[in-house]
CSV table of C-alpha atoms and ligand atoms in Angstrom, one decimal:
chain,number,residue,atom,x,y,z
A,2,MET,CA,97.5,96.8,117.1
A,3,SER,CA,100.1,99.4,117.9
A,4,MET,CA,101.7,101.4,115.1
A,5,TYR,CA,104.9,99.4,115.1
A,6,GLU,CA,102.9,96.1,115.1
A,7,ALA,CA,101.2,97.5,112.0
A,8,VAL,CA,104.6,98.1,110.4
A,9,LEU,CA,105.7,94.6,111.2
A,10,ALA,CA,102.4,93.1,109.9
A,11,ARG,CA,102.9,94.7,106.5
A,12,PHE,CA,106.6,93.9,106.5
A,13,ASN,CA,105.8,90.2,107.1
A,14,VAL,CA,103.3,90.0,104.3
A,15,ALA,CA,105.9,91.6,101.9
A,16,ALA,CA,108.9,89.6,103.3
A,17,LYS,CA,107.0,86.3,102.7
A,18,LEU,CA,105.9,87.2,99.2
A,19,TYR,CA,109.4,88.4,98.2
A,20,ASN,CA,111.1,85.6,100.1
A,21,LEU,CA,113.3,88.0,102.0
A,22,PRO,CA,116.3,86.1,103.5
A,23,GLU,CA,115.9,85.5,107.2
A,24,ASP,CA,119.1,87.3,108.3
A,25,ILE,CA,118.1,90.4,106.4
A,26,ALA,CA,114.5,90.3,107.8
A,27,ALA,CA,116.0,90.0,111.4
A,28,MET,CA,118.2,93.1,110.7
A,29,LEU,CA,115.1,95.1,109.6
A,30,VAL,CA,112.5,94.2,112.2
A,31,VAL,CA,114.4,96.1,115.0
A,32,PRO,CA,115.8,99.6,115.0
A,33,GLN,CA,119.6,100.0,115.1
A,34,LYS,CA,119.6,102.7,117.8
A,35,GLN,CA,116.9,104.1,120.2
A,36,VAL,CA,117.6,107.2,122.2
A,37,LYS,CA,115.1,108.5,124.8
A,38,ALA,CA,116.2,111.6,126.7
A,39,THR,CA,114.6,113.9,129.3
A,40,PHE,CA,115.6,117.5,129.4
A,41,PRO,CA,114.5,120.4,131.7
A,42,VAL,CA,113.2,123.6,130.1
A,43,MET,CA,112.4,126.9,131.8
A,44,MET,CA,108.8,127.9,131.0
A,45,ASP,CA,107.5,131.4,130.8
A,46,ASN,CA,105.9,131.2,134.2
A,47,GLY,CA,109.3,130.7,135.8
A,48,LYS,CA,108.7,126.9,136.5
A,49,VAL,CA,110.9,124.2,135.0
A,50,GLN,CA,109.2,121.5,133.0
A,51,VAL,CA,110.9,118.2,132.1
A,52,PHE,CA,110.2,117.1,128.6
A,53,GLU,CA,110.7,113.6,127.0
A,54,GLY,CA,112.3,113.4,123.6
A,55,TYR,CA,113.1,110.5,121.2
A,56,ARG,CA,115.4,109.8,118.3
A,57,ILE,CA,115.1,106.4,116.8
A,58,VAL,CA,117.5,105.3,114.1
A,59,HIS,CA,115.9,102.4,112.3
A,60,SER,CA,118.7,101.7,109.7
A,61,THR,CA,121.8,103.1,108.1
A,62,TYR,CA,122.3,100.4,105.4
A,63,LEU,CA,121.8,102.8,102.5
A,64,GLY,CA,123.5,105.9,104.1
A,65,PRO,CA,123.1,108.3,107.0
A,66,SER,CA,119.7,108.1,108.7
A,67,LYS,CA,117.1,110.6,107.7
A,68,GLY,CA,113.7,111.5,109.2
A,69,GLY,CA,111.5,114.2,110.7
A,70,ILE,CA,110.9,115.4,114.2
A,71,ARG,CA,107.4,115.5,115.5
A,72,TYR,CA,106.0,117.7,118.3
A,73,ALA,CA,102.6,116.4,119.6
A,74,PRO,CA,101.0,115.6,122.9
A,75,ASP,CA,100.8,111.8,122.1
A,76,VAL,CA,104.3,111.3,120.7
A,77,ASN,CA,105.6,108.0,122.2
A,78,ASP,CA,108.4,105.5,121.4
A,79,ASP,CA,106.1,103.0,119.6
A,80,GLU,CA,105.0,105.8,117.2
A,81,VAL,CA,108.5,107.1,116.6
A,82,LYS,CA,109.7,103.5,116.0
A,83,ALA,CA,107.1,103.0,113.4
A,84,LEU,CA,107.8,106.3,111.7
A,85,ALA,CA,111.5,105.6,111.7
A,86,ALA,CA,111.0,102.2,110.0
A,87,TRP,CA,108.8,103.8,107.4
A,88,MET,CA,111.7,106.2,106.6
A,89,THR,CA,114.0,103.3,105.8
A,90,TYR,CA,111.5,102.0,103.3
A,91,LYS,CA,110.6,105.5,102.0
A,92,CYS,CA,114.2,106.5,101.3
A,93,ALA,CA,114.8,103.2,99.6
A,94,VAL,CA,111.7,103.4,97.4
A,95,ALA,CA,112.6,107.0,96.4
A,96,GLY,CA,116.1,105.9,95.5
A,97,LEU,CA,117.9,108.1,98.1
A,98,PRO,CA,121.3,107.3,99.7
A,99,TYR,CA,119.7,107.4,103.2
A,100,GLY,CA,118.6,105.1,106.0
A,101,GLY,CA,115.6,105.9,108.2
A,102,ALA,CA,115.1,107.6,111.5
A,103,LYS,CA,112.5,109.7,113.3
A,104,GLY,CA,112.4,111.9,116.4
A,105,GLY,CA,109.8,113.6,118.5
A,106,ILE,CA,109.0,115.4,121.7
A,107,THR,CA,105.9,114.7,123.8
A,108,CYS,CA,104.6,118.3,124.1
A,109,ASP,CA,101.7,120.4,122.9
A,110,PRO,CA,103.3,123.0,120.7
A,111,ARG,CA,99.9,124.8,120.2
A,112,LYS,CA,99.9,125.7,123.9
A,113,MET,CA,103.6,126.8,124.1
A,114,SER,CA,105.0,130.3,123.5
A,115,VAL,CA,107.7,130.8,120.8
A,116,GLY,CA,110.3,131.3,123.5
A,117,GLU,CA,109.3,128.0,125.2
A,118,LEU,CA,109.4,126.2,121.9
A,119,GLU,CA,112.9,127.6,121.1
A,120,ARG,CA,114.3,126.6,124.5
A,121,MET,CA,112.8,123.1,124.2
A,122,THR,CA,114.1,122.6,120.7
A,123,ARG,CA,117.6,123.7,121.7
A,124,ALA,CA,117.6,121.5,124.8
A,125,TYR,CA,116.5,118.5,122.6
A,126,THR,CA,119.3,119.2,120.1
A,127,ASN,CA,121.8,119.3,122.9
A,128,ALA,CA,120.4,116.0,124.2
A,129,MET,CA,120.7,114.4,120.7
A,130,ALA,CA,124.1,116.0,119.8
A,131,GLU,CA,125.8,112.6,119.7
A,132,VAL,CA,123.2,111.2,117.4
A,133,PHE,CA,122.7,114.0,114.9
A,134,GLY,CA,125.3,114.9,112.2
A,135,PRO,CA,125.4,115.7,108.5
A,136,THR,CA,126.9,112.3,107.7
A,137,LYS,CA,125.3,110.4,110.6
A,138,ASP,CA,121.6,111.3,111.2
A,139,ILE,CA,119.8,114.2,109.6
A,140,PRO,CA,116.5,115.5,111.0
A,141,ALA,CA,113.7,117.4,109.1
A,142,PRO,CA,110.3,118.8,109.9
A,143,ASP,CA,107.2,116.7,110.6
A,144,MET,CA,103.9,117.4,112.4
A,145,GLY,CA,104.2,120.4,114.7
A,146,THR,CA,107.6,121.5,113.4
A,147,GLY,CA,108.8,123.5,110.4
A,148,LYS,CA,111.6,125.7,109.1
A,149,ARG,CA,111.7,127.8,112.3
A,150,GLU,CA,112.5,124.7,114.5
A,151,MET,CA,115.0,123.4,111.8
A,152,ALA,CA,116.9,126.8,112.0
A,153,TRP,CA,117.1,126.5,115.8
A,154,ILE,CA,118.4,122.9,115.5
A,155,MET,CA,121.0,123.9,112.9
A,156,ASP,CA,122.1,126.9,115.0
A,157,GLU,CA,122.4,124.9,118.3
A,158,PHE,CA,124.2,122.0,116.6
A,159,SER,CA,126.6,124.3,114.9
A,160,LYS,CA,127.3,126.0,118.2
A,161,ILE,CA,127.9,122.7,120.0
A,162,LYS,CA,130.3,121.5,117.2
A,163,ARG,CA,131.9,125.0,116.8
A,164,GLU,CA,131.5,124.9,113.0
A,165,TYR,CA,128.8,125.9,110.5
A,166,LEU,CA,127.0,122.7,109.7
A,167,PRO,CA,123.8,123.4,107.7
A,168,GLY,CA,123.7,119.8,106.4
A,169,VAL,CA,122.8,118.5,109.9
A,170,VAL,CA,119.1,119.3,109.2
A,171,THR,CA,116.8,119.9,106.2
A,172,GLY,CA,113.7,121.9,105.8
A,173,LYS,CA,115.6,125.1,106.8
A,174,PRO,CA,114.7,128.6,105.8
A,175,ILE,CA,116.2,129.4,102.4
A,176,THR,CA,118.5,132.1,103.9
A,177,LEU,CA,120.1,129.4,106.1
A,178,GLY,CA,120.7,126.9,103.3
A,179,GLY,CA,117.2,125.6,102.8
A,180,SER,CA,116.3,124.4,99.4
A,181,ARG,CA,113.9,126.1,97.0
A,182,GLY,CA,110.9,123.9,96.6
A,183,ARG,CA,111.3,122.0,99.9
A,184,GLU,CA,108.3,123.5,101.7
A,185,ALA,CA,105.8,122.4,99.0
A,186,ALA,CA,107.7,119.2,98.1
A,187,THR,CA,105.6,116.6,100.0
A,188,GLY,CA,102.4,118.1,98.6
A,189,ARG,CA,104.1,118.2,95.2
A,190,GLY,CA,105.0,114.5,95.4
A,191,VAL,CA,101.3,113.7,96.4
A,192,MET,CA,100.3,115.6,93.2
A,193,ILE,CA,102.7,113.7,91.0
A,194,HIS,CA,101.6,110.3,92.4
A,195,THR,CA,98.0,111.2,92.0
A,196,ILE,CA,98.5,112.1,88.3
A,197,GLU,CA,100.6,108.9,87.7
A,198,ALA,CA,98.0,106.7,89.4
A,199,MET,CA,95.2,108.4,87.4
A,200,LYS,CA,97.0,107.7,84.2
A,201,LYS,CA,97.3,104.0,85.1
A,202,LEU,CA,93.6,103.8,86.2
A,203,GLY,CA,92.3,105.7,83.2
A,204,ILE,CA,90.9,108.6,85.3
A,205,ASP,CA,90.6,111.8,83.3
A,206,ARG,CA,92.2,114.3,85.7
A,207,LYS,CA,90.3,117.3,84.1
A,208,LYS,CA,87.0,115.7,85.2
A,209,ALA,CA,88.3,114.4,88.5
A,210,THR,CA,87.4,115.5,92.0
A,211,ALA,CA,89.5,115.3,95.2
A,212,ALA,CA,89.0,115.5,99.0
A,213,VAL,CA,91.9,116.4,101.2
A,214,GLN,CA,92.1,115.7,104.9
A,215,GLY,CA,94.5,117.9,106.8
A,216,PHE,CA,95.4,121.5,105.9
A,217,GLY,CA,99.0,121.8,107.2
A,218,ASN,CA,102.2,121.6,105.2
A,219,VAL,CA,101.2,118.5,103.2
A,220,GLY,CA,97.5,118.9,102.8
A,221,MET,CA,97.6,122.6,101.9
A,222,ASN,CA,100.3,122.2,99.2
A,223,ALA,CA,98.7,119.0,97.9
A,224,ALA,CA,95.3,120.7,97.5
A,225,GLN,CA,96.9,123.8,95.8
A,226,LEU,CA,98.9,121.7,93.4
A,227,LEU,CA,96.1,119.3,92.5
A,228,HIS,CA,94.0,122.5,91.8
A,229,THR,CA,96.7,123.8,89.5
A,230,ARG,CA,96.6,120.5,87.6
A,231,ALA,CA,92.8,120.9,87.0
A,232,ILE,CA,91.7,118.4,89.6
A,233,LYS,CA,88.7,119.9,91.4
A,234,VAL,CA,89.3,119.9,95.2
A,235,VAL,CA,85.7,119.7,96.6
A,236,ALA,CA,86.6,119.2,100.3
A,237,ILE,CA,89.3,120.2,102.8
A,238,SER,CA,89.6,119.8,106.5
A,239,ASP,CA,91.8,120.3,109.6
A,240,TYR,CA,91.4,119.4,113.2
A,241,THR,CA,88.9,122.2,113.7
A,242,GLY,CA,86.5,121.0,111.0
A,243,ALA,CA,85.8,119.9,107.4
A,244,PHE,CA,84.3,121.9,104.5
A,245,TYR,CA,82.6,120.8,101.3
A,246,ASN,CA,81.9,122.8,98.1
A,247,GLU,CA,80.5,120.9,95.1
A,248,LYS,CA,81.8,123.6,92.7
A,249,GLY,CA,85.3,123.3,94.1
A,250,ILE,CA,87.0,124.9,97.1
A,251,ASP,CA,88.9,128.1,96.3
A,252,VAL,CA,92.1,126.7,97.7
A,253,ASP,CA,94.1,129.9,97.5
A,254,LYS,CA,91.4,131.7,99.4
A,255,ALA,CA,91.4,128.9,102.0
A,256,ILE,CA,95.2,129.3,102.4
A,257,GLN,CA,95.0,133.0,102.8
A,258,TYR,CA,92.2,132.5,105.4
A,259,VAL,CA,94.2,130.0,107.4
A,260,LYS,CA,97.3,132.2,107.4
A,261,LYS,CA,95.3,135.0,108.9
A,262,ASN,CA,93.3,132.8,111.2
A,263,ASN,CA,95.8,131.3,113.6
A,264,ASN,CA,96.6,128.4,111.1
A,265,VAL,CA,93.1,126.9,111.3
A,266,LEU,CA,90.1,126.6,109.0
A,267,GLN,CA,87.6,127.2,111.8
A,268,GLY,CA,85.0,129.7,110.5
A,269,PHE,CA,85.9,129.2,106.8
A,270,THR,CA,82.9,130.2,104.6
A,271,GLY,CA,84.1,128.8,101.3
A,272,GLY,CA,82.2,125.5,101.8
A,273,GLU,CA,79.5,124.0,103.9
A,274,PRO,CA,80.6,122.3,107.1
A,275,ILE,CA,80.7,118.5,107.0
A,276,SER,CA,82.0,115.9,109.5
A,277,ASN,CA,85.4,114.3,109.2
A,278,GLU,CA,83.8,111.0,108.4
A,279,GLU,CA,81.7,112.6,105.6
A,280,LEU,CA,84.9,114.0,104.1
A,281,LEU,CA,86.7,110.6,104.1
A,282,THR,CA,83.7,108.9,102.6
A,283,LEU,CA,82.8,111.5,99.9
A,284,ASP,CA,82.1,110.3,96.4
A,285,VAL,CA,85.3,111.7,94.8
A,286,ASP,CA,87.9,110.3,92.5
A,287,VAL,CA,90.8,110.7,94.9
A,288,LEU,CA,91.0,111.0,98.6
A,289,VAL,CA,94.2,112.4,100.1
A,290,PRO,CA,94.5,111.7,103.8
A,291,ALA,CA,97.2,114.3,104.8
A,292,ALA,CA,96.5,114.8,108.5
A,293,THR,CA,97.7,112.0,110.8
A,294,GLN,CA,97.8,108.3,111.3
A,295,ASN,CA,94.9,105.7,111.7
A,296,GLN,CA,92.2,107.8,110.0
A,297,ILE,CA,90.9,105.0,107.8
A,298,ASN,CA,89.9,102.1,110.0
A,299,GLU,CA,87.8,99.1,109.1
A,300,GLU,CA,84.5,100.9,109.6
A,301,ILE,CA,85.5,103.9,107.4
A,302,ALA,CA,87.1,101.6,104.8
A,303,HIS,CA,83.8,99.9,104.1
A,304,LYS,CA,82.2,103.3,103.3
A,305,ILE,CA,85.0,104.7,101.1
A,306,LYS,CA,83.7,105.8,97.7
A,307,ALA,CA,87.0,107.2,96.2
A,308,LYS,CA,88.6,105.0,93.5
A,309,LEU,CA,92.1,106.2,94.6
A,310,ILE,CA,93.6,107.0,97.9
A,311,VAL,CA,97.0,108.8,97.9
A,312,GLU,CA,98.4,108.8,101.4
A,313,GLY,CA,100.0,112.2,102.1
A,314,ALA,CA,100.2,111.4,105.9
A,315,ASN,CA,102.2,108.6,107.4
A,316,GLY,CA,100.1,105.6,108.4
A,317,PRO,CA,96.6,107.1,107.7
A,318,THR,CA,95.2,103.6,106.9
A,319,GLU,CA,95.1,101.0,109.6
A,320,TYR,CA,96.5,97.6,108.8
A,321,GLN,CA,93.1,95.9,109.2
A,322,ALA,CA,91.6,98.3,106.5
A,323,ASP,CA,94.1,97.2,103.8
A,324,HIS,CA,92.4,94.1,102.7
A,325,ILE,CA,89.0,95.7,102.7
A,326,LEU,CA,90.2,98.4,100.4
A,327,ASN,CA,91.9,95.8,98.2
A,328,GLU,CA,88.8,93.8,98.0
A,329,MET,CA,86.7,96.9,97.1
A,330,GLY,CA,89.1,97.6,94.3
A,331,VAL,CA,90.3,100.9,95.8
A,332,THR,CA,93.9,101.7,94.6
A,333,VAL,CA,96.0,103.0,97.5
A,334,VAL,CA,99.3,104.8,96.8
A,335,PRO,CA,101.0,104.1,100.1
A,336,ASP,CA,102.6,106.6,102.4
A,337,ILE,CA,106.1,105.3,101.8
A,338,LEU,CA,105.7,106.2,98.1
A,339,ALA,CA,103.1,109.0,98.1
A,340,ASN,CA,104.7,111.3,100.6
A,341,SER,CA,108.3,110.7,99.6
A,342,GLY,CA,108.6,114.0,97.8
A,343,GLY,CA,109.5,115.7,101.0
A,344,VAL,CA,112.5,113.6,101.9
A,345,THR,CA,113.5,113.7,98.2
A,346,VAL,CA,113.9,117.5,98.2
A,347,SER,CA,115.4,117.2,101.7
A,348,TYR,CA,118.1,115.1,100.0
A,349,PHE,CA,118.5,117.8,97.4
A,350,GLU,CA,118.8,120.4,100.2
A,351,TRP,CA,121.5,118.3,101.9
A,352,VAL,CA,123.4,117.9,98.5
A,353,GLN,CA,123.3,121.7,98.0
A,354,ASN,CA,124.6,122.2,101.6
A,355,GLN,CA,127.5,119.8,101.1
A,356,MET,CA,128.3,121.6,97.8
A,357,GLY,CA,127.7,125.1,99.0
A,358,HIS,CA,125.9,125.7,95.7
A,359,TYR,CA,122.2,126.3,95.3
A,360,TRP,CA,119.7,125.4,92.6
A,361,LYS,CA,116.8,127.3,91.1
A,362,GLU,CA,113.3,126.2,92.0
A,363,GLU,CA,112.6,124.9,88.5
A,364,GLU,CA,115.7,122.7,88.7
A,365,VAL,CA,114.7,121.3,92.1
A,366,ASN,CA,111.1,120.6,90.9
A,367,ALA,CA,112.3,118.9,87.7
A,368,LYS,CA,114.6,116.6,89.6
A,369,HIS,CA,111.9,115.9,92.2
A,370,ASP,CA,109.2,115.1,89.5
A,371,PHE,CA,111.6,112.8,87.7
A,372,ALA,CA,112.5,111.0,91.0
A,373,MET,CA,108.9,110.6,91.9
A,374,GLU,CA,107.8,109.3,88.5
A,375,THR,CA,110.7,106.8,88.5
A,376,ALA,CA,109.7,105.6,92.0
A,377,PHE,CA,106.1,105.3,91.0
A,378,GLU,CA,107.0,103.2,88.0
A,379,GLN,CA,109.2,100.9,90.0
A,380,VAL,CA,106.5,100.3,92.7
A,381,TRP,CA,103.8,99.8,90.0
A,382,PHE,CA,106.1,97.3,88.2
A,383,ASN,CA,106.8,95.3,91.4
A,384,SER,CA,103.2,95.3,92.5
A,385,LYS,CA,102.3,93.8,89.1
A,386,GLN,CA,105.2,91.3,89.1
A,387,TYR,CA,104.3,90.0,92.6
A,388,LYS,CA,100.5,90.4,91.9
A,389,THR,CA,100.0,92.5,95.0
A,390,SER,CA,98.9,95.9,96.2
A,391,LEU,CA,101.0,99.0,95.7
A,392,ARG,CA,101.7,99.0,99.4
A,393,ILE,CA,103.3,95.6,99.4
A,394,GLY,CA,104.9,96.4,96.0
A,395,ALA,CA,106.5,99.4,97.7
A,396,TYR,CA,108.0,97.3,100.5
A,397,ILE,CA,109.3,94.9,97.9
A,398,THR,CA,110.9,97.7,95.9
A,399,ALA,CA,112.7,98.8,99.1
A,400,PHE,CA,113.7,95.2,100.0
A,401,LYS,CA,115.4,94.8,96.6
A,402,LYS,CA,117.6,97.8,97.3
A,403,LEU,CA,118.2,97.1,101.0
A,404,GLU,CA,119.1,93.4,100.3
A,405,LYS,CA,121.8,94.4,97.8
A,406,ALA,CA,123.3,97.1,100.1
A,407,ILE,CA,123.4,94.8,103.1
A,408,ARG,CA,125.0,92.0,101.1
A,409,TYR,CA,127.7,94.4,99.6
A,410,ARG,CA,128.5,95.9,103.0
A,411,GLY,CA,128.7,92.4,104.7
A,412,GLN,CA,128.6,91.9,108.5
A,413,TYR,CA,130.7,90.7,111.4
B,521,LIG,P1,101.1,119.9,109.9
B,521,LIG,O1,101.3,119.9,111.4
B,521,LIG,O2,101.7,121.0,109.1
B,521,LIG,O3,99.6,119.7,109.5
B,521,LIG,C1,98.8,118.7,110.0
B,521,LIG,C2,97.3,119.1,109.6
B,521,LIG,O4,96.4,118.0,109.9
B,521,LIG,C3,96.8,120.3,110.3
B,521,LIG,O5,96.0,121.1,109.4
B,521,LIG,C4,95.9,119.7,111.4
B,521,LIG,O6,94.9,120.6,111.8
B,521,LIG,C5,95.3,118.5,110.6
B,521,LIG,N1,94.8,117.5,111.5
B,521,LIG,C6,95.4,116.9,112.6
B,521,LIG,N2,94.6,115.9,113.1
B,521,LIG,C7,93.5,115.9,112.3
B,521,LIG,C8,92.3,115.2,112.3
B,521,LIG,N3,92.1,114.2,113.2
B,521,LIG,N4,91.4,115.4,111.3
B,521,LIG,C9,91.6,116.4,110.4
B,521,LIG,N5,92.7,117.1,110.3
B,521,LIG,C10,93.6,116.9,111.3
B,521,LIG,O7,101.8,118.5,109.5
B,521,LIG,P2,102.3,118.0,108.1
B,521,LIG,O8,103.7,118.3,108.0
B,521,LIG,O9,101.4,118.5,107.0
B,521,LIG,O10,102.1,116.4,108.2
B,521,LIG,C11,100.9,115.8,108.0
B,521,LIG,C12,101.2,114.3,107.8
B,521,LIG,O11,102.1,114.1,106.7
B,521,LIG,C13,101.9,113.6,109.0
B,521,LIG,O12,101.4,112.2,109.0
B,521,LIG,C14,103.3,113.6,108.6
B,521,LIG,O13,104.1,112.6,109.2
B,521,LIG,C15,103.3,113.4,107.1
B,521,LIG,N6,104.4,113.9,106.4
B,521,LIG,C16,104.9,115.2,106.4
B,521,LIG,C17,105.9,115.5,105.6
B,521,LIG,C18,106.4,117.0,105.6
B,521,LIG,O14,107.3,117.3,104.8
B,521,LIG,N7,105.9,117.9,106.4
B,521,LIG,C19,106.6,114.6,104.9
B,521,LIG,C20,106.2,113.3,104.8
B,521,LIG,C21,105.0,112.9,105.6
């Protein structure tokens, strides 16, 4: 099953249960706009390489489309389409006035120099100049991109439009209109959803243990924030390896290590090396997959021992694994709720850009935590009302908002 087929499979389950009107379902199963561009970039060796980039706008019913940009070797239109659709549902669940979009470039950023990355990012921005805009479509970071790339996009777009437009992109450095709290926001949201779910499930967080897969923006911040809330993080990992420490990983030390070690955990001595599968199937209270998609397949699902999974990554659980986890009684806080903290603070960044007035970190965090707690309650309520999983409850939460917006706006 492709990623977009997996989106549709879950969509269909939720649409049937909610009785989503046929015309609205028809509007939501296809993206509104799909742009694929190729653009040449001069590489450091003097040769020109032609890259392929995507921007897919899934919907704009609730507002301008919003979604990250991913740089990875396997980026393709099916993946970007799935991620764009999830952004529609994520923004609706989080109560944001945004539609959904996603973008990406098929490239290997780990093998590219800073100069090559900058030229490629500017060329992509130029190719997408008609799509992007502060009231049209607003990109943000995703895997392989961060504040540096967002600064280049903002600069290039402002040059093309001949005006300073910081609101065209979020996740920028603070000096260029970025928001305090944005960098840690997705991990912070994961922490809030973990705590809210633990309260509902009666898990004592002070005695709880966690395993976190992925140690990039989301995993690192989630691990650190879980640790500050007295949840013992016993395992962490990245693409170079996984590490286990029964007494708890010293997360701050791991972060310092990674920052000095080319952004990877390879060689970390604060835990014993274990396999990726061992990490995913550890006997912990909460598992946070925060790396990439399709990590929990049917085979792994059968072996999961965690009571709670909080999906930091987008699409970490395969569709076929959903029913296995449900039958095993594992509570899954789905991606479209669990990792919505990032886009929530992206929205705050955009609001601050539009106002030209900037908030303190405590103010951003307080607004974020309130938004996440509210979203969690709504999804929990809908999952109970419809006697379904939190994942399907999250889709239903989104359908309720999208249906109203679409009806008010009307159509041709
Ligand atoms: P990142 O590039 O900063 O980090 C990804 C991490 O995952 C790295 O540590 C990498 O080594 C690790 N990783 C990759 N493949 C792995 C594998 N097979 N096994 C173990 N580790 C692996 O990316 P990120 O921004 O942290 O994003 C991670 C996930 O969270 C993605 O699915 C992304 O779409 C999602 N997400 C990110 C944000 C955000 O604000 N950055 C917001 C919402 C969702």
